mmCIF file with all atom_site columns, C-alpha atoms in Angstrom:
data_model
loop_
_atom_site.group_PDB
_atom_site.id
_atom_site.type_symbol
_atom_site.label_atom_id
_atom_site.label_alt_id
_atom_site.label_comp_id
_atom_site.label_asym_id
_atom_site.label_entity_id
_atom_site.label_seq_id
_atom_site.pdbx_PDB_ins_code
_atom_site.Cartn_x
_atom_site.Cartn_y
_atom_site.Cartn_z
_atom_site.occupancy
_atom_site.B_iso_or_equiv
_atom_site.pdbx_formal_charge
_atom_site.auth_seq_id
_atom_site.auth_comp_id
_atom_site.auth_asym_id
_atom_site.auth_atom_id
_atom_site.pdbx_PDB_model_num
ATOM 1  C CA . UNK A 1 1  ? 105.790 90.531  106.793 1.00 89.00 ? 2  UNK A CA 1
ATOM 2  C CA . UNK A 1 2  ? 105.328 93.175  109.891 1.00 92.00 ? 3  UNK A CA 1
ATOM 3  C CA . UNK A 1 3  ? 106.192 91.458  113.279 1.00 92.00 ? 4  UNK A CA 1
ATOM 4  C CA . UNK A 1 4  ? 108.419 92.308  116.118 1.00 90.00 ? 5  UNK A CA 1
ATOM 5  C CA . UNK A 1 5  ? 106.694 95.878  116.572 1.00 90.00 ? 6  UNK A CA 1
ATOM 6  C CA . UNK A 1 6  ? 106.662 96.713  113.411 1.00 93.00 ? 7  UNK A CA 1
ATOM 7  C CA . UNK A 1 7  ? 104.491 99.438  111.019 1.00 95.00 ? 8  UNK A CA 1
ATOM 8  C CA . UNK A 1 8  ? 103.640 99.145  107.388 1.00 93.00 ? 9  UNK A CA 1
ATOM 9  C CA . UNK A 1 9  ? 102.525 102.010 105.746 1.00 96.00 ? 10 UNK A CA 1
ATOM 10 C CA . UNK A 1 10 ? 101.463 100.295 101.852 1.00 95.00 ? 11 UNK A CA 1
ATOM 11 C CA . UNK A 1 11 ? 100.034 102.546 99.518  1.00 97.00 ? 12 UNK A CA 1
ATOM 12 C CA . UNK A 1 12 ? 100.030 102.941 95.220  1.00 98.00 ? 13 UNK A CA 1
ATOM 13 C CA . UNK A 1 13 ? 102.456 99.414  95.352  1.00 96.00 ? 14 UNK A CA 1
ATOM 14 C CA . UNK A 1 14 ? 102.301 97.227  92.210  1.00 97.00 ? 15 UNK A CA 1
ATOM 15 C CA . UNK A 1 15 ? 103.015 93.690  94.167  1.00 95.00 ? 16 UNK A CA 1
ATOM 16 C CA . UNK A 1 16 ? 103.862 90.472  91.410  1.00 97.00 ? 17 UNK A CA 1
ATOM 17 C CA . UNK A 1 17 ? 105.009 87.130  91.210  1.00 96.00 ? 18 UNK A CA 1
ATOM 18 C CA . UNK A 1 18 ? 104.887 87.274  95.785  1.00 94.00 ? 19 UNK A CA 1
ATOM 19 C CA . UNK A 1 19 ? 104.351 84.627  98.068  1.00 92.00 ? 20 UNK A CA 1
ATOM 20 C CA . UNK A 1 20 ? 105.771 81.211  98.106  1.00 93.00 ? 21 UNK A CA 1
ATOM 21 C CA . UNK A 1 21 ? 103.609 78.235  97.213  1.00 91.00 ? 22 UNK A CA 1
ATOM 22 C CA . UNK A 1 22 ? 102.230 76.642  100.760 1.00 87.00 ? 23 UNK A CA 1
ATOM 23 C CA . UNK A 1 23 ? 104.718 78.220  102.531 1.00 88.00 ? 24 UNK A CA 1
ATOM 24 C CA . UNK A 1 24 ? 103.089 79.438  106.565 1.00 84.00 ? 25 UNK A CA 1
ATOM 25 C CA . UNK A 1 25 ? 104.100 83.052  106.174 1.00 83.00 ? 26 UNK A CA 1
ATOM 26 C CA . UNK A 1 26 ? 105.028 83.831  102.992 1.00 90.00 ? 27 UNK A CA 1
ATOM 27 C CA . UNK A 1 27 ? 102.305 86.013  101.569 1.00 92.00 ? 28 UNK A CA 1
ATOM 28 C CA . UNK A 1 28 ? 102.844 89.085  99.685  1.00 93.00 ? 29 UNK A CA 1
ATOM 29 C CA . UNK A 1 29 ? 101.081 91.038  102.260 1.00 93.00 ? 30 UNK A CA 1
ATOM 30 C CA . UNK A 1 30 ? 101.626 89.858  106.710 1.00 93.00 ? 31 UNK A CA 1
ATOM 31 C CA . UNK A 1 31 ? 100.457 91.252  109.797 1.00 92.00 ? 32 UNK A CA 1
ATOM 32 C CA . UNK A 1 32 ? 102.042 89.040  112.149 1.00 92.00 ? 33 UNK A CA 1
ATOM 33 C CA . UNK A 1 33 ? 101.217 89.303  115.971 1.00 91.00 ? 34 UNK A CA 1
ATOM 34 C CA . UNK A 1 34 ? 100.675 92.165  116.578 1.00 92.00 ? 35 UNK A CA 1
ATOM 35 C CA . UNK A 1 35 ? 97.536  92.496  117.995 1.00 90.00 ? 36 UNK A CA 1
ATOM 36 C CA . UNK A 1 36 ? 96.624  96.358  118.784 1.00 92.00 ? 37 UNK A CA 1
ATOM 37 C CA . UNK A 1 37 ? 100.495 97.876  118.335 1.00 92.00 ? 38 UNK A CA 1
ATOM 38 C CA . UNK A 1 38 ? 99.814  98.155  114.670 1.00 92.00 ? 39 UNK A CA 1
ATOM 39 C CA . UNK A 1 39 ? 96.275  100.226 114.708 1.00 93.00 ? 40 UNK A CA 1
ATOM 40 C CA . UNK A 1 40 ? 97.363  103.182 112.289 1.00 95.00 ? 41 UNK A CA 1
ATOM 41 C CA . UNK A 1 41 ? 98.465  100.743 109.740 1.00 95.00 ? 42 UNK A CA 1
ATOM 42 C CA . UNK A 1 42 ? 96.934  100.151 105.721 1.00 97.00 ? 43 UNK A CA 1
ATOM 43 C CA . UNK A 1 43 ? 97.527  98.430  103.192 1.00 96.00 ? 44 UNK A CA 1
ATOM 44 C CA . UNK A 1 44 ? 95.501  100.454 100.079 1.00 97.00 ? 45 UNK A CA 1
ATOM 45 C CA . UNK A 1 45 ? 94.785  101.728 96.718  1.00 98.00 ? 46 UNK A CA 1
ATOM 46 C CA . UNK A 1 46 ? 97.588  98.465  95.568  1.00 97.00 ? 47 UNK A CA 1
ATOM 47 C CA . UNK A 1 47 ? 97.114  95.629  92.980  1.00 97.00 ? 48 UNK A CA 1
ATOM 48 C CA . UNK A 1 48 ? 98.477  92.283  93.331  1.00 96.00 ? 49 UNK A CA 1
ATOM 49 C CA . UNK A 1 49 ? 98.552  89.553  90.369  1.00 96.00 ? 50 UNK A CA 1
ATOM 50 C CA . UNK A 1 50 ? 99.725  86.499  89.317  1.00 96.00 ? 51 UNK A CA 1
ATOM 51 C CA . UNK A 1 51 ? 100.981 85.138  93.224  1.00 95.00 ? 52 UNK A CA 1
ATOM 52 C CA . UNK A 1 52 ? 102.536 82.071  94.172  1.00 94.00 ? 53 UNK A CA 1
ATOM 53 C CA . UNK A 1 53 ? 100.058 82.291  97.743  1.00 92.00 ? 54 UNK A CA 1
ATOM 54 C CA . UNK A 1 54 ? 97.394  84.484  99.180  1.00 92.00 ? 55 UNK A CA 1
ATOM 55 C CA . UNK A 1 55 ? 97.645  88.553  99.223  1.00 93.00 ? 56 UNK A CA 1
ATOM 56 C CA . UNK A 1 56 ? 97.457  90.372  102.564 1.00 93.00 ? 57 UNK A CA 1
ATOM 57 C CA . UNK A 1 57 ? 97.457  87.706  105.445 1.00 91.00 ? 58 UNK A CA 1
ATOM 58 C CA . UNK A 1 58 ? 96.214  89.222  109.198 1.00 91.00 ? 59 UNK A CA 1
ATOM 59 C CA . UNK A 1 59 ? 97.421  87.181  112.119 1.00 90.00 ? 60 UNK A CA 1
ATOM 60 C CA . UNK A 1 60 ? 96.557  88.056  115.741 1.00 90.00 ? 61 UNK A CA 1
ATOM 61 C CA . UNK A 1 61 ? 96.674  92.446  114.687 1.00 91.00 ? 62 UNK A CA 1
ATOM 62 C CA . UNK A 1 62 ? 93.857  94.459  115.477 1.00 91.00 ? 63 UNK A CA 1
ATOM 63 C CA . UNK A 1 63 ? 93.002  97.366  113.614 1.00 91.00 ? 64 UNK A CA 1
ATOM 64 C CA . UNK A 1 64 ? 94.724  97.794  111.173 1.00 93.00 ? 65 UNK A CA 1
ATOM 65 C CA . UNK A 1 65 ? 92.754  98.939  107.371 1.00 95.00 ? 66 UNK A CA 1
ATOM 66 C CA . UNK A 1 66 ? 92.950  96.784  104.203 1.00 95.00 ? 67 UNK A CA 1
ATOM 67 C CA . UNK A 1 67 ? 91.413  99.315  101.588 1.00 96.00 ? 68 UNK A CA 1
ATOM 68 C CA . UNK A 1 68 ? 90.579  99.443  97.957  1.00 97.00 ? 69 UNK A CA 1
ATOM 69 C CA . UNK A 1 69 ? 92.611  96.925  96.812  1.00 96.00 ? 70 UNK A CA 1
ATOM 70 C CA . UNK A 1 70 ? 92.923  94.970  93.171  1.00 96.00 ? 71 UNK A CA 1
ATOM 71 C CA . UNK A 1 71 ? 94.040  91.357  93.404  1.00 95.00 ? 72 UNK A CA 1
ATOM 72 C CA . UNK A 1 72 ? 93.960  88.958  90.173  1.00 95.00 ? 73 UNK A CA 1
ATOM 73 C CA . UNK A 1 73 ? 95.046  85.622  89.709  1.00 95.00 ? 74 UNK A CA 1
ATOM 74 C CA . UNK A 1 74 ? 96.109  84.151  92.537  1.00 94.00 ? 75 UNK A CA 1
ATOM 75 C CA . UNK A 1 75 ? 96.850  80.811  94.230  1.00 92.00 ? 76 UNK A CA 1
ATOM 76 C CA . UNK A 1 76 ? 94.699  80.105  97.100  1.00 87.00 ? 77 UNK A CA 1
ATOM 77 C CA . UNK A 1 77 ? 93.016  82.378  99.650  1.00 87.00 ? 78 UNK A CA 1
ATOM 78 C CA . UNK A 1 78 ? 92.843  86.337  99.154  1.00 91.00 ? 79 UNK A CA 1
ATOM 79 C CA . UNK A 1 79 ? 92.300  87.653  102.508 1.00 89.00 ? 80 UNK A CA 1
ATOM 80 C CA . UNK A 1 80 ? 92.903  85.938  105.531 1.00 87.00 ? 81 UNK A CA 1
ATOM 81 C CA . UNK A 1 81 ? 92.820  86.136  108.453 1.00 86.00 ? 82 UNK A CA 1
ATOM 82 C CA . UNK A 1 82 ? 94.736  83.040  109.846 1.00 80.00 ? 83 UNK A CA 1
ATOM 83 C CA . UNK A 1 83 ? 93.322  82.587  113.184 1.00 76.00 ? 84 UNK A CA 1
ATOM 84 C CA . UNK A 1 84 ? 90.083  83.839  113.208 1.00 68.00 ? 85 UNK A CA 1
ATOM 85 C CA . UNK A 1 85 ? 89.786  86.195  116.575 1.00 66.00 ? 86 UNK A CA 1
ATOM 86 C CA . UNK A 1 86 ? 91.797  89.458  114.700 1.00 59.00 ? 87 UNK A CA 1
ATOM 87 C CA . UNK A 1 87 ? 89.284  92.646  115.341 1.00 59.00 ? 88 UNK A CA 1
#
């Protein structure tokens, strides 16, 4: 989880058997309430497989790049905009 002014730059990473089923906020990768503070952040060219709960969550964060990722055998939604106001 990236929050409280943090930055997240992931490229070429394998995320295997991550997330916690039906536990809010426990996703393989999660940008949380960064607003415009992470416009240069990215999550690209990664693989997520056998995830127990979703893939990538973007919550209250604008301008991050999610590109060219592969996901397989995921429980729940894969790409998740938590409150729907993300740009």
